[in-house]
PDB file of C-alpha atoms in Angstrom:
ATOM      1  CA  MET A   5      85.084  81.771 124.962  1.00  0.00           C
ATOM      2  CA  SER A   6      86.215  84.636 127.141  1.00  0.00           C
ATOM      3  CA  PRO A   7      87.317  87.916 125.393  1.00  0.00           C
ATOM      4  CA  TRP A   8      90.829  87.697 126.811  1.00  0.00           C
ATOM      5  CA  LEU A   9      91.379  84.093 125.902  1.00  0.00           C
ATOM      6  CA  LYS A  10      90.159  84.710 122.323  1.00  0.00           C
ATOM      7  CA  SER A  11      92.156  87.694 121.576  1.00  0.00           C
ATOM      8  CA  GLY A  12      95.432  86.115 123.312  1.00  0.00           C
ATOM      9  CA  LEU A  13      95.043  82.875 121.090  1.00  0.00           C
ATOM     10  CA  ILE A  14      94.585  85.386 118.145  1.00  0.00           C
ATOM     11  CA  GLY A  15      97.729  87.319 118.911  1.00  0.00           C
ATOM     12  CA  ALA A  16      99.863  84.041 119.801  1.00  0.00           C
ATOM     13  CA  LEU A  17      99.035  83.040 116.237  1.00  0.00           C
ATOM     14  CA  ALA A  18      99.885  86.279 114.719  1.00  0.00           C
ATOM     15  CA  LEU A  19     103.234  86.548 116.849  1.00  0.00           C
ATOM     16  CA  ILE A  20     103.998  82.887 115.990  1.00  0.00           C
ATOM     17  CA  ILE A  21     104.186  84.134 112.308  1.00  0.00           C
ATOM     18  CA  ILE A  22     106.096  87.411 113.182  1.00  0.00           C
ATOM     19  CA  ASN A  23     108.721  85.396 114.884  1.00  0.00           C
ATOM     20  CA  LEU A  24     109.007  83.032 112.048  1.00  0.00           C
ATOM     21  CA  VAL A  25     109.418  85.558 109.795  1.00  0.00           C
ATOM     22  CA  GLY A  26     112.159  87.134 111.934  1.00  0.00           C
ATOM     23  CA  ILE A  27     114.267  84.022 111.171  1.00  0.00           C
ATOM     24  CA  ILE A  28     114.901  85.434 107.460  1.00  0.00           C
ATOM     25  CA  PRO A  29     117.880  87.696 107.310  1.00  0.00           C
ATOM     26  CA  LEU A  30     117.246  91.667 107.193  1.00  0.00           C
ATOM     27  CA  ALA A  31     113.378  90.835 107.787  1.00  0.00           C
ATOM     28  CA  GLY A  32     114.501  90.447 111.571  1.00  0.00           C
ATOM     29  CA  CYS A  33     114.854  94.162 111.726  1.00  0.00           C
ATOM     30  CA  CYS A  34     110.850  94.740 111.062  1.00  0.00           C
ATOM     31  CA  THR A  35     109.945  92.258 113.704  1.00  0.00           C
ATOM     32  CA  PHE A  36     110.338  94.113 116.793  1.00  0.00           C
ATOM     33  CA  PRO A  37     108.133  97.016 115.965  1.00  0.00           C
ATOM     34  CA  LEU A  38     105.345  94.619 114.746  1.00  0.00           C
ATOM     35  CA  THR A  39     105.777  92.745 117.926  1.00  0.00           C
ATOM     36  CA  ILE A  40     104.983  95.700 119.776  1.00  0.00           C
ATOM     37  CA  ILE A  41     102.186  96.793 117.556  1.00  0.00           C
ATOM     38  CA  ALA A  42     100.897  93.076 118.034  1.00  0.00           C
ATOM     39  CA  PHE A  43     100.797  93.312 122.007  1.00  0.00           C
ATOM     40  CA  PHE A  44      99.179  96.501 121.857  1.00  0.00           C
ATOM     41  CA  VAL A  45      96.460  95.088 119.262  1.00  0.00           C
ATOM     42  CA  VAL A  46      95.889  92.140 121.290  1.00  0.00           C
ATOM     43  CA  GLY A  47      94.883  94.387 123.952  1.00  0.00           C
ATOM     44  CA  LEU A  48      92.511  96.430 121.977  1.00  0.00           C
ATOM     45  CA  LEU A  49      90.907  93.144 120.902  1.00  0.00           C
ATOM     46  CA  ALA A  50      90.236  91.860 124.129  1.00  0.00           C
ATOM     47  CA  ALA A  51      88.576  95.153 125.248  1.00  0.00           C
ATOM     48  CA  TYR A  52      86.718  95.199 121.781  1.00  0.00           C
ATOM     49  CA  TRP A  53      85.175  91.909 122.641  1.00  0.00           C
ATOM     50  CA  MET A  54      83.936  92.887 126.190  1.00  0.00           C
ATOM     51  CA  GLU A  55      80.612  93.741 126.958  1.00  0.00           C
ATOM     52  CA  PRO A  56      79.625  96.945 126.936  1.00  0.00           C
ATOM     53  CA  PRO A  57      79.719  99.384 128.821  1.00  0.00           C
ATOM     54  CA  ARG A  58      83.637  98.992 129.020  1.00  0.00           C
ATOM     55  CA  ASP A  59      85.298 100.696 131.822  1.00  0.00           C
ATOM     56  CA  ALA A  60      89.035 101.226 131.541  1.00  0.00           C
ATOM     57  CA  GLY A  61      89.987  99.135 134.511  1.00  0.00           C
ATOM     58  CA  PRO A  62      88.557  95.890 133.610  1.00  0.00           C
ATOM     59  CA  ALA A  63      89.439  96.375 129.796  1.00  0.00           C
ATOM     60  CA  ALA A  64      93.041  97.042 130.883  1.00  0.00           C
ATOM     61  CA  GLY A  65      93.121  93.697 132.930  1.00  0.00           C
ATOM     62  CA  GLN A  66      91.234  91.716 129.932  1.00  0.00           C
ATOM     63  CA  GLY A  67      93.973  93.290 127.770  1.00  0.00           C
ATOM     64  CA  ALA A  68      96.779  92.244 130.117  1.00  0.00           C
ATOM     65  CA  LEU A  69      95.705  88.663 130.523  1.00  0.00           C
ATOM     66  CA  ALA A  70      95.272  88.530 126.504  1.00  0.00           C
ATOM     67  CA  ALA A  71      98.655  89.955 125.990  1.00  0.00           C
ATOM     68  CA  LEU A  72     100.188  87.640 128.720  1.00  0.00           C
ATOM     69  CA  ILE A  73      98.887  84.550 126.826  1.00  0.00           C
ATOM     70  CA  ALA A  74     100.208  85.998 123.465  1.00  0.00           C
ATOM     71  CA  GLY A  75     103.907  86.913 125.072  1.00  0.00           C
ATOM     72  CA  ILE A  76     104.221  83.360 126.807  1.00  0.00           C
ATOM     73  CA  VAL A  77     103.887  82.098 123.486  1.00  0.00           C
ATOM     74  CA  SER A  78     105.931  84.331 121.612  1.00  0.00           C
ATOM     75  CA  GLY A  79     108.580  84.415 124.324  1.00  0.00           C
ATOM     76  CA  ILE A  80     109.135  80.641 124.384  1.00  0.00           C
ATOM     77  CA  LEU A  81     109.245  80.454 120.602  1.00  0.00           C
ATOM     78  CA  ALA A  82     111.930  83.562 120.377  1.00  0.00           C
ATOM     79  CA  MET A  83     113.878  81.505 123.044  1.00  0.00           C
ATOM     80  CA  LEU A  84     113.730  78.247 121.027  1.00  0.00           C
ATOM     81  CA  ILE A  85     114.537  79.901 118.077  1.00  0.00           C
ATOM     82  CA  ALA A  86     117.685  81.731 119.810  1.00  0.00           C
ATOM     83  CA  ILE A  87     118.761  78.378 121.195  1.00  0.00           C
ATOM     84  CA  VAL A  88     118.789  76.648 117.638  1.00  0.00           C
ATOM     85  CA  GLN A  89     120.500  79.646 116.138  1.00  0.00           C
ATOM     86  CA  THR A  90     123.547  79.608 118.590  1.00  0.00           C
ATOM     87  CA  SER A  91     123.769  76.124 117.933  1.00  0.00           C
ATOM     88  CA  LEU A  92     124.054  76.087 114.424  1.00  0.00           C
ATOM     89  CA  THR A  93     126.558  79.028 114.354  1.00  0.00           C
ATOM     90  CA  ASP A  94     130.037  78.715 114.252  1.00  0.00           C
ATOM     91  CA  MET A  95     131.091  81.184 117.281  1.00  0.00           C
ATOM     92  CA  SER A  96     134.859  80.718 116.924  1.00  0.00           C
ATOM     93  CA  PHE A  97     134.941  83.359 114.477  1.00  0.00           C
ATOM     94  CA  TYR A  98     133.409  85.887 116.727  1.00  0.00           C
ATOM     95  CA  LEU A  99     135.594  84.797 119.339  1.00  0.00           C
ATOM     96  CA  GLN A 100     138.714  85.561 117.511  1.00  0.00           C
ATOM     97  CA  GLN A 101     137.606  89.206 117.001  1.00  0.00           C
ATOM     98  CA  VAL A 102     137.941  89.767 120.582  1.00  0.00           C
ATOM     99  CA  PRO A 103     141.438  90.871 121.719  1.00  0.00           C
ATOM    100  CA  PRO A 104     143.336  88.007 123.554  1.00  0.00           C
ATOM    101  CA  GLU A 105     144.030  90.652 126.819  1.00  0.00           C
ATOM    102  CA  VAL A 106     140.136  91.383 126.984  1.00  0.00           C
ATOM    103  CA  MET A 107     139.184  87.476 126.620  1.00  0.00           C
ATOM    104  CA  SER A 108     141.637  86.435 129.297  1.00  0.00           C
ATOM    105  CA  GLU A 109     140.674  89.257 131.684  1.00  0.00           C
ATOM    106  CA  PHE A 110     137.183  88.428 131.010  1.00  0.00           C
ATOM    107  CA  MET A 111     138.078  84.568 131.882  1.00  0.00           C
ATOM    108  CA  ARG A 112     140.147  85.637 134.807  1.00  0.00           C
ATOM    109  CA  THR A 113     137.444  87.857 136.577  1.00  0.00           C
ATOM    110  CA  THR A 114     134.437  86.124 135.834  1.00  0.00           C
ATOM    111  CA  GLY A 115     135.364  82.443 135.814  1.00  0.00           C
ATOM    112  CA  ILE A 116     132.924  81.854 133.147  1.00  0.00           C
ATOM    113  CA  SER A 117     134.253  80.130 129.802  1.00  0.00           C
ATOM    114  CA  PRO A 118     133.330  82.470 126.928  1.00  0.00           C
ATOM    115  CA  ASN A 119     132.163  79.483 125.095  1.00  0.00           C
ATOM    116  CA  LEU A 120     129.324  79.176 127.543  1.00  0.00           C
ATOM    117  CA  LEU A 121     127.960  82.628 126.691  1.00  0.00           C
ATOM    118  CA  PHE A 122     128.833  82.391 122.849  1.00  0.00           C
ATOM    119  CA  GLY A 123     127.459  79.147 122.666  1.00  0.00           C
ATOM    120  CA  VAL A 124     123.986  77.100 123.230  1.00  0.00           C
ATOM    121  CA  GLY A 125     124.215  78.281 126.690  1.00  0.00           C
ATOM    122  CA  GLY A 126     124.329  81.845 125.869  1.00  0.00           C
ATOM    123  CA  GLY A 127     121.437  81.045 123.614  1.00  0.00           C
ATOM    124  CA  ALA A 128     119.449  79.710 126.357  1.00  0.00           C
ATOM    125  CA  ILE A 129     120.462  82.511 129.099  1.00  0.00           C
ATOM    126  CA  PHE A 130     119.920  85.578 126.605  1.00  0.00           C
ATOM    127  CA  GLY A 131     116.871  83.890 125.292  1.00  0.00           C
ATOM    128  CA  SER A 132     115.322  83.452 128.762  1.00  0.00           C
ATOM    129  CA  LEU A 133     116.095  86.974 129.514  1.00  0.00           C
ATOM    130  CA  CYS A 134     114.355  88.210 126.339  1.00  0.00           C
ATOM    131  CA  CYS A 135     111.612  85.886 126.970  1.00  0.00           C
ATOM    132  CA  CYS A 136     110.898  87.523 130.441  1.00  0.00           C
ATOM    133  CA  VAL A 137     111.249  91.161 129.001  1.00  0.00           C
ATOM    134  CA  GLU A 138     109.095  90.186 126.374  1.00  0.00           C
ATOM    135  CA  ILE A 139     106.087  88.941 128.685  1.00  0.00           C
ATOM    136  CA  LEU A 140     106.643  92.077 130.938  1.00  0.00           C
ATOM    137  CA  LEU A 141     106.532  94.290 127.932  1.00  0.00           C
ATOM    138  CA  ALA A 142     103.420  92.380 126.329  1.00  0.00           C
ATOM    139  CA  VAL A 143     101.622  92.757 129.761  1.00  0.00           C
ATOM    140  CA  ALA A 144     102.341  96.502 129.817  1.00  0.00           C
ATOM    141  CA  LEU A 145     101.243  97.115 126.393  1.00  0.00           C
ATOM    142  CA  GLY A 146      98.194  94.749 126.399  1.00  0.00           C
ATOM    143  CA  ALA A 147      96.709  96.709 129.406  1.00  0.00           C
ATOM    144  CA  PHE A 148      97.779  99.933 127.943  1.00  0.00           C
ATOM    145  CA  GLY A 149      95.763  98.807 124.683  1.00  0.00           C
ATOM    146  CA  GLY A 150      92.609  97.616 126.651  1.00  0.00           C
ATOM    147  CA  ALA A 151      92.414 100.832 128.730  1.00  0.00           C
ATOM    148  CA  ILE A 152      92.802 102.953 125.494  1.00  0.00           C
ATOM    149  CA  TYR A 153      90.198 101.235 123.651  1.00  0.00           C
ATOM    150  CA  ALA A 154      87.648 101.514 126.903  1.00  0.00           C
ATOM    151  CA  ALA A 155      88.325 105.067 127.229  1.00  0.00           C
ATOM    152  CA  ILE A 156      87.678 105.799 123.742  1.00  0.00           C
ATOM    153  CA  LYS A 157      84.804 103.607 122.925  1.00  0.00           C
ATOM    154  CA  SER A 158      82.880 102.721 126.239  1.00  0.00           C
ATOM    155  CA  GLU A 159      79.562 101.804 124.836  1.00  0.00           C
TER     156      GLU A 159
END
């Protein structure tokens, strides 16, 4: 098995656990830093399992591929969690907190129903945006981790 695939699958498993821990109230505060660290470590693992001598360029590519796999799995799971959470949450309480003039101005200028943004549709929209950002962040951090490991320990 190639190094990037092996470390990507291990990273995906770790990120599934991190995302599931993030469902617990107040524990979700710790999951974003853990996710960032996990993407970096996935890149390190991909470079670690490469055949020596390691060059920074190929190691960065291996780390980016590994983190891409982990990021796709983590992003899709996070998006599904966001959709489920928004579908289970009664958003009418939150909509009542917005002043009526702001809500009517919002509805008049955009033509979008607030229920779309605060309901399941909002969970899907914002979840997919977060998924895309998470994948880009994963690739960058994985490449960085792979390049750092190759630069430090080429043999």
